């Protein structure tokens, strides 16, 4: 299959056909579930993806796999003209085209010539680098001069009071933290005004700078 696993399926054998066929009923009898959307299909067993495939022009789903005849001989891919470039790409830990070309010339990929690799989402995500955050340059000399705020949520499960968010206000000078639980995200501004009025009356000073993560 697409992940390198070998699976045995009950299929209809038709001598005149060049493809082996299996049915949804055969998959269901083996405890598998299938989901089809437009031009793709995914077969699962529990939380494990067993098979996946795409629909051809004739309206038949083509499973991403190679057919095994007996126990030793492996035929060509189900799609005529396809090669195993993407299969080797996944087997070799998403190796680059240049690296696979070198291995192919050395005869280490079963004598097959590699072709251009299609866009691979896993490779893109695996090689993507996270941008660095800028370093804040500030020195606080008094309380409420610099305040940090952050909003978290929604939580997968609501609290007993029905809240699914919380917002924090942290004074940079003293590192004191105030935390407010929220039922909806639009309560943030109201809680900020409530907190601001309270701390300014308590300390006799005003909030000068409020820093957030641009959550709006």
PDB file of C-alpha atoms in Angstrom:
ATOM      1  CA  UNK A   1       0.000   0.000   0.000  1.00  0.00           C
ATOM      2  CA  UNK A   2       0.933   3.709   0.032  1.00  0.00           C
ATOM      3  CA  UNK A   3       2.649   3.298   3.420  1.00  0.00           C
ATOM      4  CA  UNK A   4       4.672   0.199   2.480  1.00  0.00           C
ATOM      5  CA  UNK A   5       2.338  -2.278   4.229  1.00  0.00           C
ATOM      6  CA  UNK A   6       1.266  -5.507   2.484  1.00  0.00           C
ATOM      7  CA  UNK A   7      -2.439  -6.331   2.757  1.00  0.00           C
ATOM      8  CA  UNK A   8      -4.432  -9.296   1.437  1.00  0.00           C
ATOM      9  CA  UNK A   9      -7.877  -8.490   0.015  1.00  0.00           C
ATOM     10  CA  UNK A  10     -10.771 -10.504  -1.408  1.00  0.00           C
ATOM     11  CA  UNK A  11     -11.028  -9.440  -5.066  1.00  0.00           C
ATOM     12  CA  UNK A  12     -13.008 -10.388  -8.160  1.00  0.00           C
ATOM     13  CA  UNK A  13     -10.821 -11.976 -10.801  1.00  0.00           C
ATOM     14  CA  UNK A  14     -11.935 -11.294 -14.385  1.00  0.00           C
ATOM     15  CA  UNK A  15      -9.528 -12.755 -17.016  1.00  0.00           C
ATOM     16  CA  UNK A  16     -10.275 -10.034 -19.574  1.00  0.00           C
ATOM     17  CA  UNK A  17      -9.676  -7.230 -17.079  1.00  0.00           C
ATOM     18  CA  UNK A  18      -6.261  -5.736 -16.509  1.00  0.00           C
ATOM     19  CA  UNK A  19      -7.158  -4.677 -12.951  1.00  0.00           C
ATOM     20  CA  UNK A  20      -8.344  -6.552  -9.885  1.00  0.00           C
ATOM     21  CA  UNK A  21     -11.624  -5.306  -8.398  1.00  0.00           C
ATOM     22  CA  UNK A  22     -12.858  -5.267  -4.813  1.00  0.00           C
ATOM     23  CA  UNK A  23     -16.161  -3.953  -3.487  1.00  0.00           C
ATOM     24  CA  UNK A  24     -17.388  -1.865  -0.587  1.00  0.00           C
ATOM     25  CA  UNK A  25     -19.208  -4.934   0.693  1.00  0.00           C
ATOM     26  CA  UNK A  26     -15.972  -6.932   0.865  1.00  0.00           C
ATOM     27  CA  UNK A  27     -14.332  -4.118   2.835  1.00  0.00           C
ATOM     28  CA  UNK A  28     -17.261  -3.880   5.264  1.00  0.00           C
ATOM     29  CA  UNK A  29     -17.139  -7.624   5.976  1.00  0.00           C
ATOM     30  CA  UNK A  30     -13.522  -7.161   7.059  1.00  0.00           C
ATOM     31  CA  UNK A  31     -14.437  -4.415   9.532  1.00  0.00           C
ATOM     32  CA  UNK A  32     -13.265  -1.553   7.326  1.00  0.00           C
ATOM     33  CA  UNK A  33     -14.955   1.806   6.735  1.00  0.00           C
ATOM     34  CA  UNK A  34     -14.673   3.870   3.576  1.00  0.00           C
ATOM     35  CA  UNK A  35     -15.193   7.565   2.897  1.00  0.00           C
ATOM     36  CA  UNK A  36     -15.457   8.901  -0.663  1.00  0.00           C
ATOM     37  CA  UNK A  37     -15.385  12.605  -1.531  1.00  0.00           C
ATOM     38  CA  UNK A  38     -15.508  13.742  -5.169  1.00  0.00           C
ATOM     39  CA  UNK A  39     -12.338  12.234  -6.662  1.00  0.00           C
ATOM     40  CA  UNK A  40     -10.742  10.445  -3.679  1.00  0.00           C
ATOM     41  CA  UNK A  41     -11.477   7.595  -1.293  1.00  0.00           C
ATOM     42  CA  UNK A  42     -10.049   6.606   2.100  1.00  0.00           C
ATOM     43  CA  UNK A  43     -10.485   3.210   3.785  1.00  0.00           C
ATOM     44  CA  UNK A  44      -9.941   2.996   7.547  1.00  0.00           C
ATOM     45  CA  UNK A  45     -10.027   0.320  10.258  1.00  0.00           C
ATOM     46  CA  UNK A  46     -10.429   2.003  13.622  1.00  0.00           C
ATOM     47  CA  UNK A  47      -8.079   4.994  13.600  1.00  0.00           C
ATOM     48  CA  UNK A  48      -5.678   3.418  11.072  1.00  0.00           C
ATOM     49  CA  UNK A  49      -5.762   4.416   7.391  1.00  0.00           C
ATOM     50  CA  UNK A  50      -5.662   1.111   5.510  1.00  0.00           C
ATOM     51  CA  UNK A  51      -5.926   2.331   1.919  1.00  0.00           C
ATOM     52  CA  UNK A  52      -6.416   5.486  -0.083  1.00  0.00           C
ATOM     53  CA  UNK A  53      -6.932   6.173  -3.753  1.00  0.00           C
ATOM     54  CA  UNK A  54      -8.229   8.495  -6.445  1.00  0.00           C
ATOM     55  CA  UNK A  55     -11.001   8.202  -9.027  1.00  0.00           C
ATOM     56  CA  UNK A  56     -10.134   7.669 -12.694  1.00  0.00           C
ATOM     57  CA  UNK A  57     -12.077   8.923 -15.717  1.00  0.00           C
ATOM     58  CA  UNK A  58     -14.256   5.815 -15.708  1.00  0.00           C
ATOM     59  CA  UNK A  59     -15.550   6.534 -12.208  1.00  0.00           C
ATOM     60  CA  UNK A  60     -13.544   3.761 -10.523  1.00  0.00           C
ATOM     61  CA  UNK A  61     -11.352   4.367  -7.483  1.00  0.00           C
ATOM     62  CA  UNK A  62      -7.734   3.351  -8.098  1.00  0.00           C
ATOM     63  CA  UNK A  63      -5.978   2.321  -4.888  1.00  0.00           C
ATOM     64  CA  UNK A  64      -2.436   3.664  -4.414  1.00  0.00           C
ATOM     65  CA  UNK A  65      -0.507   0.412  -4.338  1.00  0.00           C
ATOM     66  CA  UNK A  66       1.387  -2.159  -6.395  1.00  0.00           C
ATOM     67  CA  UNK A  67      -0.035  -5.626  -7.071  1.00  0.00           C
ATOM     68  CA  UNK A  68       1.778  -8.641  -5.632  1.00  0.00           C
ATOM     69  CA  UNK A  69       1.464 -11.882  -7.612  1.00  0.00           C
ATOM     70  CA  UNK A  70       2.005 -14.853  -5.301  1.00  0.00           C
ATOM     71  CA  UNK A  71       4.684 -14.157  -2.708  1.00  0.00           C
ATOM     72  CA  UNK A  72       7.682 -12.949  -4.717  1.00  0.00           C
ATOM     73  CA  UNK A  73       6.860 -11.316  -8.035  1.00  0.00           C
ATOM     74  CA  UNK A  74       5.702  -7.684  -8.084  1.00  0.00           C
ATOM     75  CA  UNK A  75       3.940  -6.356 -11.175  1.00  0.00           C
ATOM     76  CA  UNK A  76       3.732  -2.770 -12.409  1.00  0.00           C
ATOM     77  CA  UNK A  77       1.564  -0.144 -10.729  1.00  0.00           C
ATOM     78  CA  UNK A  78      -2.202  -0.208 -11.247  1.00  0.00           C
ATOM     79  CA  UNK A  79      -1.973   2.991 -13.273  1.00  0.00           C
ATOM     80  CA  UNK A  80      -0.253   2.164 -16.529  1.00  0.00           C
ATOM     81  CA  UNK A  81       2.754   4.365 -17.150  1.00  0.00           C
ATOM     82  CA  UNK A  82       3.269   5.277 -13.486  1.00  0.00           C
ATOM     83  CA  UNK A  83       6.647   4.685 -11.902  1.00  0.00           C
ATOM     84  CA  UNK A  84       7.669   4.133  -8.302  1.00  0.00           C
ATOM     85  CA  UNK A  85       9.397   7.482  -7.831  1.00  0.00           C
ATOM     86  CA  UNK A  86       6.967   8.706  -5.172  1.00  0.00           C
ATOM     87  CA  UNK A  87       7.000   5.309  -3.448  1.00  0.00           C
ATOM     88  CA  UNK A  88      10.811   5.401  -3.154  1.00  0.00           C
ATOM     89  CA  UNK A  89      10.597   9.038  -2.111  1.00  0.00           C
ATOM     90  CA  UNK A  90       8.482   8.061   0.916  1.00  0.00           C
ATOM     91  CA  UNK A  91      10.502   4.929   1.693  1.00  0.00           C
ATOM     92  CA  UNK A  92      13.745   6.911   1.798  1.00  0.00           C
ATOM     93  CA  UNK A  93      12.462   9.485   4.266  1.00  0.00           C
ATOM     94  CA  UNK A  94      11.304  11.981   1.602  1.00  0.00           C
ATOM     95  CA  UNK A  95      14.695  12.148  -0.119  1.00  0.00           C
ATOM     96  CA  UNK A  96      15.340  14.877  -2.694  1.00  0.00           C
ATOM     97  CA  UNK A  97      15.140  14.282  -6.458  1.00  0.00           C
ATOM     98  CA  UNK A  98      18.913  14.716  -6.768  1.00  0.00           C
ATOM     99  CA  UNK A  99      19.630  12.098  -4.106  1.00  0.00           C
ATOM    100  CA  UNK A 100      17.208   9.619  -5.640  1.00  0.00           C
ATOM    101  CA  UNK A 101      18.720  10.179  -9.082  1.00  0.00           C
ATOM    102  CA  UNK A 102      22.167   9.272  -7.720  1.00  0.00           C
ATOM    103  CA  UNK A 103      20.843   6.080  -6.120  1.00  0.00           C
ATOM    104  CA  UNK A 104      19.000   5.177  -9.318  1.00  0.00           C
ATOM    105  CA  UNK A 105      22.176   5.517 -11.414  1.00  0.00           C
ATOM    106  CA  UNK A 106      23.940   3.226  -8.946  1.00  0.00           C
ATOM    107  CA  UNK A 107      21.238   0.602  -9.464  1.00  0.00           C
ATOM    108  CA  UNK A 108      20.006   0.770  -5.870  1.00  0.00           C
ATOM    109  CA  UNK A 109      16.336   1.406  -6.694  1.00  0.00           C
ATOM    110  CA  UNK A 110      15.614  -1.820  -8.527  1.00  0.00           C
ATOM    111  CA  UNK A 111      17.031  -0.523 -11.814  1.00  0.00           C
ATOM    112  CA  UNK A 112      14.239   2.014 -12.222  1.00  0.00           C
ATOM    113  CA  UNK A 113      14.861   5.554 -13.458  1.00  0.00           C
ATOM    114  CA  UNK A 114      13.368   8.211 -11.211  1.00  0.00           C
ATOM    115  CA  UNK A 115      11.187  11.033 -12.445  1.00  0.00           C
ATOM    116  CA  UNK A 116      10.215  14.451 -11.147  1.00  0.00           C
ATOM    117  CA  UNK A 117       8.533  14.295  -7.731  1.00  0.00           C
ATOM    118  CA  UNK A 118       5.089  15.846  -7.431  1.00  0.00           C
ATOM    119  CA  UNK A 119       4.371  18.310  -4.655  1.00  0.00           C
ATOM    120  CA  UNK A 120       4.779  16.455  -1.344  1.00  0.00           C
ATOM    121  CA  UNK A 121       2.991  18.082   1.587  1.00  0.00           C
ATOM    122  CA  UNK A 122       4.876  15.990   4.176  1.00  0.00           C
ATOM    123  CA  UNK A 123       8.254  17.071   2.758  1.00  0.00           C
ATOM    124  CA  UNK A 124       7.179  20.715   2.719  1.00  0.00           C
ATOM    125  CA  UNK A 125       6.042  20.658   6.339  1.00  0.00           C
ATOM    126  CA  UNK A 126       9.064  18.677   7.503  1.00  0.00           C
ATOM    127  CA  UNK A 127      11.567  21.119   5.983  1.00  0.00           C
ATOM    128  CA  UNK A 128       9.663  24.279   6.852  1.00  0.00           C
ATOM    129  CA  UNK A 129      11.449  26.456   9.366  1.00  0.00           C
ATOM    130  CA  UNK A 130       9.684  28.436  12.026  1.00  0.00           C
ATOM    131  CA  UNK A 131      10.416  32.143  11.975  1.00  0.00           C
ATOM    132  CA  UNK A 132      12.079  33.671  15.012  1.00  0.00           C
ATOM    133  CA  UNK A 133      10.281  36.107  17.249  1.00  0.00           C
ATOM    134  CA  UNK A 134      11.843  39.521  17.650  1.00  0.00           C
ATOM    135  CA  UNK A 135      13.429  40.335  20.982  1.00  0.00           C
ATOM    136  CA  UNK A 136      11.526  42.945  22.976  1.00  0.00           C
ATOM    137  CA  UNK A 137      13.598  45.933  24.057  1.00  0.00           C
ATOM    138  CA  UNK A 138      12.110  47.543  27.147  1.00  0.00           C
ATOM    139  CA  UNK A 139      13.095  48.335  30.721  1.00  0.00           C
ATOM    140  CA  UNK A 140      10.382  48.896  33.289  1.00  0.00           C
ATOM    141  CA  UNK A 141      10.977  51.394  36.076  1.00  0.00           C
ATOM    142  CA  UNK A 142       7.557  51.236  37.756  1.00  0.00           C
ATOM    143  CA  UNK A 143       4.365  49.219  38.019  1.00  0.00           C
ATOM    144  CA  UNK A 144       1.820  49.292  35.100  1.00  0.00           C
ATOM    145  CA  UNK A 145       4.432  50.788  32.786  1.00  0.00           C
ATOM    146  CA  UNK A 146       4.380  47.640  30.648  1.00  0.00           C
ATOM    147  CA  UNK A 147       1.609  44.981  30.675  1.00  0.00           C
ATOM    148  CA  UNK A 148       1.420  41.685  28.762  1.00  0.00           C
ATOM    149  CA  UNK A 149      -1.913  40.106  27.816  1.00  0.00           C
ATOM    150  CA  UNK A 150      -2.800  36.799  26.191  1.00  0.00           C
ATOM    151  CA  UNK A 151      -6.054  35.069  25.257  1.00  0.00           C
ATOM    152  CA  UNK A 152      -6.338  31.259  25.274  1.00  0.00           C
ATOM    153  CA  UNK A 153      -9.101  29.087  23.823  1.00  0.00           C
ATOM    154  CA  UNK A 154     -11.435  27.661  22.916  1.00  0.00           C
ATOM    155  CA  UNK A 155     -11.015  24.690  25.252  1.00  0.00           C
ATOM    156  CA  UNK A 156     -12.151  21.274  23.945  1.00  0.00           C
ATOM    157  CA  UNK A 157     -14.373  20.919  27.043  1.00  0.00           C
ATOM    158  CA  UNK A 158     -16.189  23.792  28.769  1.00  0.00           C
ATOM    159  CA  UNK A 159     -15.743  24.421  32.484  1.00  0.00           C
ATOM    160  CA  UNK A 160     -18.570  23.761  34.936  1.00  0.00           C
ATOM    161  CA  UNK A 161     -19.436  27.444  34.658  1.00  0.00           C
ATOM    162  CA  UNK A 162     -19.659  27.187  30.858  1.00  0.00           C
ATOM    163  CA  UNK A 163     -16.380  28.998  30.123  1.00  0.00           C
ATOM    164  CA  UNK A 164     -14.132  27.977  27.247  1.00  0.00           C
ATOM    165  CA  UNK A 165     -11.608  30.877  27.146  1.00  0.00           C
ATOM    166  CA  UNK A 166      -9.373  32.721  29.573  1.00  0.00           C
ATOM    167  CA  UNK A 167      -7.430  35.971  29.321  1.00  0.00           C
ATOM    168  CA  UNK A 168      -4.384  36.949  31.372  1.00  0.00           C
ATOM    169  CA  UNK A 169      -2.878  40.322  32.284  1.00  0.00           C
ATOM    170  CA  UNK A 170       0.731  40.254  33.510  1.00  0.00           C
ATOM    171  CA  UNK A 171       2.523  43.307  34.898  1.00  0.00           C
ATOM    172  CA  UNK A 172       6.082  43.204  33.588  1.00  0.00           C
ATOM    173  CA  UNK A 173       7.573  45.079  36.573  1.00  0.00           C
ATOM    174  CA  UNK A 174       6.212  42.805  39.328  1.00  0.00           C
ATOM    175  CA  UNK A 175       5.221  39.728  37.230  1.00  0.00           C
ATOM    176  CA  UNK A 176       1.870  39.694  39.015  1.00  0.00           C
ATOM    177  CA  UNK A 177      -0.810  37.843  37.019  1.00  0.00           C
ATOM    178  CA  UNK A 178      -4.576  38.411  36.788  1.00  0.00           C
ATOM    179  CA  UNK A 179      -6.662  35.706  35.078  1.00  0.00           C
ATOM    180  CA  UNK A 180     -10.277  35.969  33.901  1.00  0.00           C
ATOM    181  CA  UNK A 181     -12.423  33.112  32.568  1.00  0.00           C
ATOM    182  CA  UNK A 182     -14.652  33.876  29.577  1.00  0.00           C
ATOM    183  CA  UNK A 183     -17.620  32.186  27.960  1.00  0.00           C
ATOM    184  CA  UNK A 184     -17.102  33.889  24.584  1.00  0.00           C
ATOM    185  CA  UNK A 185     -14.174  35.605  22.926  1.00  0.00           C
ATOM    186  CA  UNK A 186     -15.925  38.973  22.633  1.00  0.00           C
ATOM    187  CA  UNK A 187     -15.819  39.396  26.442  1.00  0.00           C
ATOM    188  CA  UNK A 188     -12.088  40.210  26.347  1.00  0.00           C
ATOM    189  CA  UNK A 189     -12.358  43.973  25.910  1.00  0.00           C
ATOM    190  CA  UNK A 190     -14.901  44.280  28.717  1.00  0.00           C
ATOM    191  CA  UNK A 191     -12.640  42.324  31.082  1.00  0.00           C
ATOM    192  CA  UNK A 192      -9.694  44.510  30.099  1.00  0.00           C
ATOM    193  CA  UNK A 193     -11.598  47.707  30.972  1.00  0.00           C
ATOM    194  CA  UNK A 194     -12.697  46.131  34.257  1.00  0.00           C
ATOM    195  CA  UNK A 195      -9.116  45.116  35.121  1.00  0.00           C
ATOM    196  CA  UNK A 196      -7.634  48.467  34.023  1.00  0.00           C
ATOM    197  CA  UNK A 197     -10.018  50.467  36.213  1.00  0.00           C
ATOM    198  CA  UNK A 198      -9.309  48.243  39.211  1.00  0.00           C
ATOM    199  CA  UNK A 199      -5.467  48.296  39.061  1.00  0.00           C
ATOM    200  CA  UNK A 200      -5.240  52.010  38.287  1.00  0.00           C
ATOM    201  CA  UNK A 201      -7.388  52.859  41.345  1.00  0.00           C
ATOM    202  CA  UNK A 202      -5.428  50.382  43.452  1.00  0.00           C
ATOM    203  CA  UNK A 203      -1.983  51.749  42.545  1.00  0.00           C
ATOM    204  CA  UNK A 204      -2.670  55.363  41.683  1.00  0.00           C
ATOM    205  CA  UNK A 205      -0.910  54.906  38.331  1.00  0.00           C
ATOM    206  CA  UNK A 206      -2.037  54.401  34.716  1.00  0.00           C
ATOM    207  CA  UNK A 207      -1.377  51.582  32.254  1.00  0.00           C
ATOM    208  CA  UNK A 208       1.099  52.946  29.705  1.00  0.00           C
ATOM    209  CA  UNK A 209       1.798  50.040  27.346  1.00  0.00           C
ATOM    210  CA  UNK A 210      -0.288  46.904  26.641  1.00  0.00           C
ATOM    211  CA  UNK A 211       1.371  44.141  24.630  1.00  0.00           C
ATOM    212  CA  UNK A 212      -0.695  41.309  23.059  1.00  0.00           C
ATOM    213  CA  UNK A 213      -0.179  38.654  20.396  1.00  0.00           C
ATOM    214  CA  UNK A 214      -2.358  40.607  17.909  1.00  0.00           C
ATOM    215  CA  UNK A 215      -5.365  38.417  18.655  1.00  0.00           C
ATOM    216  CA  UNK A 216      -7.627  41.462  18.163  1.00  0.00           C
TER     217      UNK A 216
END
